[in-house]
XYZ file of C-alpha atoms in Angstrom:
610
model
C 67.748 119.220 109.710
C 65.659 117.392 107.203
C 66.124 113.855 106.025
C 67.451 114.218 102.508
C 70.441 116.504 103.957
C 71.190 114.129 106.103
C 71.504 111.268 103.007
C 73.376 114.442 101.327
C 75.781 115.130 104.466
C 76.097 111.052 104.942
C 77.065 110.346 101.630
C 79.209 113.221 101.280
C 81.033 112.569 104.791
C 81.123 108.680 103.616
C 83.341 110.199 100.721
C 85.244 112.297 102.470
C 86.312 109.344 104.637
C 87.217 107.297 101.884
C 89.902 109.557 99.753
C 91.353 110.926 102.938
C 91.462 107.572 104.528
C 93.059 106.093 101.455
C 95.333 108.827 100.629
C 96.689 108.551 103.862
C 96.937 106.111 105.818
C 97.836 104.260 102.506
C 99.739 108.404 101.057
C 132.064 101.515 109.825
C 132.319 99.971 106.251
C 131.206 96.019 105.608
C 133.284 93.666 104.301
C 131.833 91.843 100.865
C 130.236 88.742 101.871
C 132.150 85.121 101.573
C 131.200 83.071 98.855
C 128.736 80.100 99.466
C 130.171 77.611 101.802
C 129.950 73.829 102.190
C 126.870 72.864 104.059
C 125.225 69.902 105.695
C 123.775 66.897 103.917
C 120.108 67.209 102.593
C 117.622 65.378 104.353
C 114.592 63.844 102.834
C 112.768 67.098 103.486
C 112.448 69.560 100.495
C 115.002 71.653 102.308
C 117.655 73.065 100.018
C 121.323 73.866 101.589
C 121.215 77.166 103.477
C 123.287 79.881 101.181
C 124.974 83.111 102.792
C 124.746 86.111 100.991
C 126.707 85.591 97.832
C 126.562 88.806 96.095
C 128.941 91.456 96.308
C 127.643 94.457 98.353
C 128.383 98.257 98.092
C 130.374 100.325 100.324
C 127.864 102.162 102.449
C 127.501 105.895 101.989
C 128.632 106.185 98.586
C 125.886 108.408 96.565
C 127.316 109.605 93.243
C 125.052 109.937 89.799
C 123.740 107.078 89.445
C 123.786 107.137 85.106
C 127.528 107.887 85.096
C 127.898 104.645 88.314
C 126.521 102.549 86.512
C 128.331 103.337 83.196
C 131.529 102.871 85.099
C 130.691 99.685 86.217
C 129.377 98.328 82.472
C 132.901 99.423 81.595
C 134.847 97.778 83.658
C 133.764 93.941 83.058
C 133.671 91.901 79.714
C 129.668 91.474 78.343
C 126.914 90.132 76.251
C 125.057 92.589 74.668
C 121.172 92.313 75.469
C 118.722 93.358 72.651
C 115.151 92.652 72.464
C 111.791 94.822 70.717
C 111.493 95.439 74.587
C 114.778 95.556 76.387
C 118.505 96.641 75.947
C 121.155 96.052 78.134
C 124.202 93.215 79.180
C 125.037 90.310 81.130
C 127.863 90.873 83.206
C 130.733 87.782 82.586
C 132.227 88.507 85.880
C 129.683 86.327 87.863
C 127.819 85.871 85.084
C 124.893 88.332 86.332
C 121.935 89.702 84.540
C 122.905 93.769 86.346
C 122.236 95.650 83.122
C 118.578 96.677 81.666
C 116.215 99.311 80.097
C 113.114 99.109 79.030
C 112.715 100.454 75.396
C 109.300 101.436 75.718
C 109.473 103.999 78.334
C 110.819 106.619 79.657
C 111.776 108.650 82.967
C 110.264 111.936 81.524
C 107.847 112.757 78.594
C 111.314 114.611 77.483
C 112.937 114.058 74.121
C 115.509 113.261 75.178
C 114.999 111.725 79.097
C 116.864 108.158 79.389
C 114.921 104.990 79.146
C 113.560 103.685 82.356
C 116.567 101.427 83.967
C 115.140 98.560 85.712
C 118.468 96.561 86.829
C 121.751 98.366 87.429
C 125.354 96.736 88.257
C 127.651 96.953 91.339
C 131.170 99.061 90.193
C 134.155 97.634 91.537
C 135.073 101.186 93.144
C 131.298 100.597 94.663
C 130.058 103.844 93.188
C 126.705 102.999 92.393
C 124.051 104.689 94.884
C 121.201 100.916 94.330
C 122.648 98.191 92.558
C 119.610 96.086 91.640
C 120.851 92.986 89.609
C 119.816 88.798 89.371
C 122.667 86.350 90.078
C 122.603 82.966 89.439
C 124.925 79.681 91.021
C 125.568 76.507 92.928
C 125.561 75.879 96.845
C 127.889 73.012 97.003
C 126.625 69.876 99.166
C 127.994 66.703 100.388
C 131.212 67.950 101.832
C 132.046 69.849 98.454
C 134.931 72.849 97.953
C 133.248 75.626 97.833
C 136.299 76.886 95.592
C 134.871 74.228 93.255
C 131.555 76.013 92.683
C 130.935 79.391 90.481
C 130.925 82.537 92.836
C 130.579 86.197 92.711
C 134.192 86.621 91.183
C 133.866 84.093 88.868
C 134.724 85.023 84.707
C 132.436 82.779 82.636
C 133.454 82.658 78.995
C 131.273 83.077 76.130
C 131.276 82.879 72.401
C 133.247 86.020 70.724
C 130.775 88.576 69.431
C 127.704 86.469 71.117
C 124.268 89.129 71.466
C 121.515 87.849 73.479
C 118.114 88.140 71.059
C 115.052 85.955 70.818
C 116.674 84.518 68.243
C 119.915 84.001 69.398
C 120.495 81.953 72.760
C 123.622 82.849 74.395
C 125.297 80.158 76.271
C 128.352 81.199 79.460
C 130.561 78.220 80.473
C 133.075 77.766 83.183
C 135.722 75.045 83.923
C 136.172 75.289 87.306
C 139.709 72.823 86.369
C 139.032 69.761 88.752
C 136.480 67.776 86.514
C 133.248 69.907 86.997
C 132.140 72.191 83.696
C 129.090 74.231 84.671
C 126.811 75.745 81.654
C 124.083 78.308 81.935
C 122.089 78.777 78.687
C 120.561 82.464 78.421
C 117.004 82.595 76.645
C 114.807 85.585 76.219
C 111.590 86.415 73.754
C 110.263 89.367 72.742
C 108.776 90.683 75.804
C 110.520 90.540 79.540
C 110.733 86.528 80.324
C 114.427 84.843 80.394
C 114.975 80.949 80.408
C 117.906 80.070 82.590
C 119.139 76.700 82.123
C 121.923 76.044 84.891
C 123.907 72.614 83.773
C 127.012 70.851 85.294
C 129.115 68.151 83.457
C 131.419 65.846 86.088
C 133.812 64.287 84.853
C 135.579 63.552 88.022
C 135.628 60.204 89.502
C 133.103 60.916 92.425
C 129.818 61.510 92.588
C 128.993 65.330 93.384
C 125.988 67.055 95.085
C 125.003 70.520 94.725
C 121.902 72.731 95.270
C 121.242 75.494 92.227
C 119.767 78.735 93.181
C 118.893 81.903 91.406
C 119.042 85.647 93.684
C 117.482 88.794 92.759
C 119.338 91.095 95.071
C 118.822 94.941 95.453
C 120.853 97.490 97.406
C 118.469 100.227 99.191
C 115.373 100.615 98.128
C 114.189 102.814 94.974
C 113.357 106.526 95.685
C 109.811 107.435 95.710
C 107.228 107.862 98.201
C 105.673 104.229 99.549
C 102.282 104.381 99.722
C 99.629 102.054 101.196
C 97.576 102.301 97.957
C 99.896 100.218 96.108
C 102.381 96.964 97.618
C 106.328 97.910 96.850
C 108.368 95.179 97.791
C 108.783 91.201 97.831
C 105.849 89.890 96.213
C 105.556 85.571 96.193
C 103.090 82.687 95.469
C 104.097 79.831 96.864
C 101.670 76.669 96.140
C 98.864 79.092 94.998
C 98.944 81.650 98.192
C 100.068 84.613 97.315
C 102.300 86.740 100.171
C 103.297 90.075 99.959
C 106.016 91.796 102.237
C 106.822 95.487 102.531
C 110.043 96.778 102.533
C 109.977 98.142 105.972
C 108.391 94.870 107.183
C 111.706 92.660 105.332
C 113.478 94.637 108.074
C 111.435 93.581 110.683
C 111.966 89.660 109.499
C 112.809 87.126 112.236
C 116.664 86.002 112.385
C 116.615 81.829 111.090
C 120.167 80.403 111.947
C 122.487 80.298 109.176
C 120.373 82.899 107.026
C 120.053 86.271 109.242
C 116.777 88.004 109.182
C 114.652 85.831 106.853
C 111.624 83.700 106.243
C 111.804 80.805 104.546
C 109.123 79.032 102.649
C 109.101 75.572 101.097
C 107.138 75.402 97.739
C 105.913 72.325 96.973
C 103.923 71.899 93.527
C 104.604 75.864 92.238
C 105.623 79.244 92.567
C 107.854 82.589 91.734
C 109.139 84.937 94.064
C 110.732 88.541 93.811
C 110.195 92.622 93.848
C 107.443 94.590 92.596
C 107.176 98.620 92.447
C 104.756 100.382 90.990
C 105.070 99.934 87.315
C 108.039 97.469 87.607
C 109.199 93.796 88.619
C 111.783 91.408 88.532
C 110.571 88.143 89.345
C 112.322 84.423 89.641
C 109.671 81.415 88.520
C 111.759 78.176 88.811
C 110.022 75.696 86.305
C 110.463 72.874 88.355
C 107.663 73.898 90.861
C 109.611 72.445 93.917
C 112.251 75.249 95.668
C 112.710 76.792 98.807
C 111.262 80.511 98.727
C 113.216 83.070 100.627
C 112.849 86.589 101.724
C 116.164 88.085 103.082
C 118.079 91.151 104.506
C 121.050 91.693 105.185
C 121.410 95.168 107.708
C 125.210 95.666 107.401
C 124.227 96.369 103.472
C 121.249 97.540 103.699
C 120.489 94.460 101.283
C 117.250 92.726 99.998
C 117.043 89.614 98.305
C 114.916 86.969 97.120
C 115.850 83.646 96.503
C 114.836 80.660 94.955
C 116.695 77.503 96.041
C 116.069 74.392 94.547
C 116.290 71.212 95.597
C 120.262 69.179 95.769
C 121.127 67.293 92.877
C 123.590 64.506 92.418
C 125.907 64.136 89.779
C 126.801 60.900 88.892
C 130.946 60.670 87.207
C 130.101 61.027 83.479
C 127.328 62.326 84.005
C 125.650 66.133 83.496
C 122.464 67.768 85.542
C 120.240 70.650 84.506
C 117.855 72.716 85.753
C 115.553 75.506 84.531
C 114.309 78.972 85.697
C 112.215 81.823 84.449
C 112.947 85.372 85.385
C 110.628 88.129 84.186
C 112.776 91.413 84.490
C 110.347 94.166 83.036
C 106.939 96.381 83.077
C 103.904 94.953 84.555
C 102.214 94.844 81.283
C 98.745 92.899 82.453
C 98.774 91.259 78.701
C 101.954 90.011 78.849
C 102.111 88.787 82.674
C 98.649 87.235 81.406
C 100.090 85.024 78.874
C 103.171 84.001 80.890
C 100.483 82.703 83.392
C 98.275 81.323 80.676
C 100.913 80.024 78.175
C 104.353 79.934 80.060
C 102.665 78.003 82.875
C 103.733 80.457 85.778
C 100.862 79.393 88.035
C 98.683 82.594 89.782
C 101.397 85.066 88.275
C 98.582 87.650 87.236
C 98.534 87.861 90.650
C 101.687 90.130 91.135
C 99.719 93.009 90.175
C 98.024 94.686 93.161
C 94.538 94.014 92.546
C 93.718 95.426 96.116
C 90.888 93.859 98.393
C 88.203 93.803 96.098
C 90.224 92.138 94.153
C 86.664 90.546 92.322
C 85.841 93.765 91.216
C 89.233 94.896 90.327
C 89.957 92.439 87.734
C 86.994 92.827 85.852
C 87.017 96.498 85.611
C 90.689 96.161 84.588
C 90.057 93.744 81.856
C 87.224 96.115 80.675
C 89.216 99.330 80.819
C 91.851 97.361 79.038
C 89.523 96.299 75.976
C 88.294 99.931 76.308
C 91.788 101.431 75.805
C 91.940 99.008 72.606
C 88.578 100.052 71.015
C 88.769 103.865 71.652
C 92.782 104.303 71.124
C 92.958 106.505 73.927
C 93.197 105.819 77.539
C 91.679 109.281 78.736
C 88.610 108.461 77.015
C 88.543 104.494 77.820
C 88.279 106.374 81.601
C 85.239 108.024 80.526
C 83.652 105.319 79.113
C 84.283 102.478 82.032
C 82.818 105.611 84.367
C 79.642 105.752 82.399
C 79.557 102.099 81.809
C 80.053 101.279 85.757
C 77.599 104.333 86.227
C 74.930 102.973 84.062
C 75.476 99.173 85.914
C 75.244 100.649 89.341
C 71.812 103.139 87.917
C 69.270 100.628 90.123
C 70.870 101.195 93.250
C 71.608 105.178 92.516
C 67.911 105.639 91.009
C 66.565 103.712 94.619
C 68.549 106.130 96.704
C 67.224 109.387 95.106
C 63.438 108.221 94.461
C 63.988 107.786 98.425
C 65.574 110.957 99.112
C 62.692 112.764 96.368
C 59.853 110.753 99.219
C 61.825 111.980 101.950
C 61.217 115.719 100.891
C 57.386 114.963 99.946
C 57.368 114.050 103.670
C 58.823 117.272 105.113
C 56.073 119.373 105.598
C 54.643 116.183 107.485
C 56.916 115.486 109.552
C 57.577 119.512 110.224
C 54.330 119.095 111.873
C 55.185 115.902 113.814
C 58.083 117.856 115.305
C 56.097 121.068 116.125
C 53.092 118.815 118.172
C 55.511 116.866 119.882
C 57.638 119.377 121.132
C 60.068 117.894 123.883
C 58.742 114.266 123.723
C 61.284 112.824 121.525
C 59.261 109.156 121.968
C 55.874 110.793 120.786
C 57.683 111.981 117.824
C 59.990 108.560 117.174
C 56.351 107.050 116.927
C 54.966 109.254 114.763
C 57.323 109.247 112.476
C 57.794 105.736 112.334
C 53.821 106.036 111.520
C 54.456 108.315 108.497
C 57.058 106.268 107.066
C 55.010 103.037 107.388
C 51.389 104.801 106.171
C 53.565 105.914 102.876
C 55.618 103.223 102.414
C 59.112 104.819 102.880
C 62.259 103.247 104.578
C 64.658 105.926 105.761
C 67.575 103.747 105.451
C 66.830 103.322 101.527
C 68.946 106.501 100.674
C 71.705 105.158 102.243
C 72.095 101.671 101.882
C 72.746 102.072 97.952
C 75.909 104.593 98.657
C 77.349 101.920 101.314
C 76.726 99.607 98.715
C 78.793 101.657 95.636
C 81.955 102.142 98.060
C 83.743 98.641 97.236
C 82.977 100.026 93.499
C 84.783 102.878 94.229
C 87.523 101.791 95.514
C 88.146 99.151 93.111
C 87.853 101.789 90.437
C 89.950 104.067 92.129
C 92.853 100.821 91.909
C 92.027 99.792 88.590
C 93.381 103.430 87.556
C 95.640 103.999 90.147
C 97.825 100.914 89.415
C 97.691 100.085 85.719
C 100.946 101.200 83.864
C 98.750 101.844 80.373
C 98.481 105.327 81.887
C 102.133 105.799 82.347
C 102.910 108.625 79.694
C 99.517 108.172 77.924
C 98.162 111.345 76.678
C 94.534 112.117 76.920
C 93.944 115.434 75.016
C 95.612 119.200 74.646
C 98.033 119.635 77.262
C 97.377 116.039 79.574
C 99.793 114.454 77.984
C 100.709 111.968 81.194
C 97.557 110.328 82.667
C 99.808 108.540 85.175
C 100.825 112.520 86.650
C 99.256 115.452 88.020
C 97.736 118.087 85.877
C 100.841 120.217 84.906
C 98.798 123.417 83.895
C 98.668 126.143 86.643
C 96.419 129.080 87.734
C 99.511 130.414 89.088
C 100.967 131.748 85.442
C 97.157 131.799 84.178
C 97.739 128.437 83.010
C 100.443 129.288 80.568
C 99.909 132.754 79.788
C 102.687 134.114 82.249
C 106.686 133.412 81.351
C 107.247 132.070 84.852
C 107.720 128.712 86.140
C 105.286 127.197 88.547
C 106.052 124.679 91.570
C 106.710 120.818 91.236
C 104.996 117.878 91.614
C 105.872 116.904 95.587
C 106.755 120.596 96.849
C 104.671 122.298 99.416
C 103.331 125.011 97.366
C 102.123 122.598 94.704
C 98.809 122.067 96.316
C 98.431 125.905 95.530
C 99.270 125.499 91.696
C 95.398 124.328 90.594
C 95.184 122.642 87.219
C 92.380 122.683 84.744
C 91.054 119.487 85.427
C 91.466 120.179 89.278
C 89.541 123.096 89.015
C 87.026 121.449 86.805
C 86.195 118.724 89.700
C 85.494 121.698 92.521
C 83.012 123.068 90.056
C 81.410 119.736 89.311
C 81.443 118.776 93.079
C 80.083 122.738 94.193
C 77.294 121.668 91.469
C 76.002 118.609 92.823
C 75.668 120.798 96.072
C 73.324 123.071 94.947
C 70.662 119.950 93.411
C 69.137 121.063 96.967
C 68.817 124.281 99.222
C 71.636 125.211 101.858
C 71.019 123.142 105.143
C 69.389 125.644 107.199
C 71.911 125.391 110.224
C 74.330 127.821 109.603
C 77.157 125.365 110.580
C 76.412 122.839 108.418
C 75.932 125.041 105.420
C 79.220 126.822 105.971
C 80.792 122.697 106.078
C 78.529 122.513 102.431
C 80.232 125.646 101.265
C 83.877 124.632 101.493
C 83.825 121.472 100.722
C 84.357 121.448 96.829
C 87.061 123.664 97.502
C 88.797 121.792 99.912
C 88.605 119.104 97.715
C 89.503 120.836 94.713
C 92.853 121.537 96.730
C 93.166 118.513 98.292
C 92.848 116.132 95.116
C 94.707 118.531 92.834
C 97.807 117.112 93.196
C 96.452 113.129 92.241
C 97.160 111.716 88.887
C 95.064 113.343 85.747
C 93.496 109.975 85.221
C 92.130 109.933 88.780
C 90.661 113.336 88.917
C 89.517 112.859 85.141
C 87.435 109.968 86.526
C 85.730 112.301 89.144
C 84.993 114.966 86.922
C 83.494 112.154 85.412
C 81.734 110.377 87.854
C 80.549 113.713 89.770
C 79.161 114.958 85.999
C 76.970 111.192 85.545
C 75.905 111.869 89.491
C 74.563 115.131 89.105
C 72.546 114.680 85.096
C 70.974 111.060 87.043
C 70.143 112.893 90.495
C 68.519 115.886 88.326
C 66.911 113.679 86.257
C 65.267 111.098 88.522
C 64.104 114.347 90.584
C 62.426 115.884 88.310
C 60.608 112.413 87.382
C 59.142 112.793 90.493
C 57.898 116.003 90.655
C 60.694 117.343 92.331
C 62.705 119.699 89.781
C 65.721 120.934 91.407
C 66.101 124.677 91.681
C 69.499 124.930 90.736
C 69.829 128.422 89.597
C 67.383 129.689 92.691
C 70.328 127.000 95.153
C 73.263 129.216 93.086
C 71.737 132.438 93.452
C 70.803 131.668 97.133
C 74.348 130.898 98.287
C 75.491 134.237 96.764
C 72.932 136.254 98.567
C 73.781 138.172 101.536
C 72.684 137.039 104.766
C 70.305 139.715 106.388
C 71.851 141.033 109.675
C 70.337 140.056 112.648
C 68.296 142.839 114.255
C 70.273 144.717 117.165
C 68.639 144.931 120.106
C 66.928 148.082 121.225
C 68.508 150.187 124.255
């Protein structure tokens, strides 16, 4: 086998290891819990009281629609209406939870009339609802404190008649608790997805109090959806600028800490934030104070998840009040707005929370491009296309080094043909000589591929940048992609249209079967870049050549139209550079002669005579 098909069968295997690689391997009833409980004195550690599970849990087992569940539940306690540019939704008064909350800008389906996406969802009282996902906030008395005397889970706060939460219009929840202690919690939101919780308690009691304030995101189950190592779903914290992320499956898997259950506990010193991330969603707690204990929790009996930010014990002097303030973002992970609440809301390394992957260096930069991209052009399809030329032209040097080597390579052949024939079975004598030609004509064998181990961390980073980035969610690109974010829904099965009959889902077996335009398109590009050079002449490594577009073609048809839009792309640049630079050196490929070559039929081998 010559030298440039073995760059050609390197670089192809290299890719072949990479997609599959990453598509992969990364691809009796419980009683509700008791309300906090009195705990020890704090020391002068930044420990925080230890607080039990204070949310009310679902029955187990109980899987109803999950629309009409959590209608039920909105119905059944008193509210504050929620209404922003970017969210609707309520506070619950019972407990005075945040368990209610759409985002106005997008949708489950591309539908008319498909519901908005619903990012937090309550708890009913007959437990109906399949994952309540809600934020709760409260006190852990301290000091020897009733913990009847605290807000809990059953607690009815009381608000101002009519109040609507806006950006314009704070909403403020009060309880007397009837001994001398009135707690406050001021509601803020702007525009986007950021509340301002301000927790404050009045005593007017004769003693001096102590309690520790906390704020829970808690979520029953997990969402549905496929977990993939591509992307981190789960708990998601920075805690004094180190950022931790913990899979669902790996919450599970948590230690047991006395007094807490299966848990890991982390004191944050200076800064930090702390909750769940999915794909295109979060709901995050940033306590504005900096110093709070960070925890990661599950409860088994519930199949609960929670993360919690405790802050530190206060003490309340007798005529005297105590506040404290938290962020929580509840919304899409919009990089421009999680930007400025890092930049301009002060939440230290929260750009963070978006999975920028392990080349995260690269990442960033190509997202901030593709981002300005999207801007400029007004269309995300063709912001793809443009970041794949511009990364193509950036990365030219190293492709243009790799095929002047591979074009030197093939001036060698007939050289090095010889070198094998006058050898024969001395493999040494030939090493040498070889080693002779390369150094007489100034050619380094390893050139070819050194460039294409040097483009994979590119690739991969592109691959996240699109991958990850919600601006693709629902964005059209042109005619019928009209969702980067999903596969291409046109089908060779009903001649892409043509036939009145139905073709299979996204996620069913026979999907891989129902090719798309753009899938289609990518075989063709990749069967294209093939035939820049003869068949190998071993007939198994040319039947390997053969298939592989097509294998491809199948295997990558059922990725997101963004993804396979970018290697239509990227195999389109590949093939006009490799052509190009080839021909520069004297090399023209014979691409029509390759094509017309692979069609030809094979002579028979003669029989033998009797």
């Amino acid at each position: 086998m010559d030298n440039q098909n073995k760059n050609l069968i390197l670089a192809t295997a290299l890719s072949a290891a990479v997609l599959i690689g990453w598509t992969y391997l990364f691809p009796p009833e419980q009683p509700a819990p008791a309300d906090p409980t009195a705990v020890a004195e704090q020391t002068a550690s930044p420990a925080t009281p230890a607080i039990p599970t204070a949310v009310e849990q679902a029955a187990p087992g109980a899987v109803i629609d999950a629309a009409a569940a959590a209608q039920a539940a909105l119905a059944q306690t008193p509210r504050i209406e929620i209404e922003t540019s970017a969210l609707t939704g309520s506070i619950s008064l019972l407990g005075g939870r945040i368990d209610d909350l759409s985002l106005k800008n997008y949708k489950e389906t591309l539908d008319a009339d498909s519901p908005l996406v619903r990012l937090l969802s309550p708890v009913g009282d007959t437990a109906l609802n399949a994952h309540p996902y809600y934020a709760v906030y409260g006190w852990a008395p301290a000091g020897g404190l009733d913990p009847a005397l605290v807000p809990g889970p059953r607690t009815v706060w009381s608000a101002p008649e009519g109040a609507t939460l806006t950006p314009a219009t704070p909403v403020e929840i009060t309880w007397d608790n009837g001994a001398g202690l009135v707690f406050h919690r001021k509601i803020e939101i702007d525009e986007n997805y950021l509340f301002t919780i301000t927790q404050r308690v009045e005593n007017n009691t004769g003693a001096t109090v102590r309690l520790a304030p906390y704020g829970i995101i808690a979520r029953h189950g997990i969402p549905e959806g496929n977990r993939v190592y591509v992307l981190h779903e789960g708990a998601v914290r920075m805690t004094d600028g180190k950022l931790e992320e913990i899979k669902y499956k790996d919450i599970t898997k948590l230690d047991p800490v006395e007094g807490e259950g299966q848990a890991e506990v982390l004191p944050a010193l200076e800064s930090g934030w702390i909750g769940f991330t999915d794909k295109y969603w979060m709901t995050t707690l940033a306590p504005m104070s900096g110093n709070f204990n960070s925890v990661v929790k599950y409860t088994a009996g519930a199949d609960l998840y929670q993360a919690e930010a405790r802050l530190p014990v206060v003490e309340v002097a007798p005529g005297t009040s105590a506040d404290v303030a938290t962020h929580l973002f509840a919304g899409a992970k919009e990089w421009e707005a999680i930007r400025d609440y890092q930049e301009e809301g002060g939440i230290q390394g929260f750009i963070d929370s978006i999975d920028w992957g392990w080349f995260y260096f690269l990442t960033k930069p190509m997202f901030r491009l593709l981002h300005w991209l999207n801007s400029a052009i007004g269309n995300m399809g063709w912001a793809i296309i443009a970041l794949t030329v511009i990364i193509k032209a950036l990365v030219f040097p190293l492709a243009r080094k790799s095929y002047i080597s591979m074009a030197k390579m093939k001036e060698l052949q007939p050289e090095m043909e010889a070198l094998k024939a006058a050898a024969g079975d001395d493999r040494m004598k030939m090493q040498q000589g070889m080693m002779e030609l390369y150094k007489k004509n100034k050619v380094n064998p390893a050139a070819g591929c050194l460039p294409i181990l040097l483009q994979i961390p590119i690739f991969f980073s592109l691959y996240k940048v699109i991958y990850v980035t919600i601006e693709l969610y629902h964005a059209p690109w042109l005619g019928w992609i009209k969702d980067l974010s999903a596969p291409d829904p046109s089908s060779i099965l009903n001649l892409f249209g043509l036939l009145p009959f139905a073709t299979p889902e996204p996620g069913s077996m026979l999907f891989m079967l129902s090719l798309g335009v753009l899938p289609i398109l990518l075989g063709i590009s990749m069967w294209l870049q093939q035939k820049l050079n003869p068949a190998p002449t071993d007939p198994s490594q040319a039947m390997i050549f053969a298939w592989m577009p097509w294998v491809f073609m199948f295997m990558l048809g059922s990725f997101a139209s963004g993804l396979v839009l970018y290697w239509i792309a990227n195999n389109t640049i590949t093939f006009i550079q490799q052509y190009t630079i080839m021909s520069m050196h004297g090399k023209r490929p014979d691409l029509f002669g390759n094509i017309r070559s692979g069609f030809a039929k094979k002579p028979a081998a003669d029989k033998p005579k009797k």
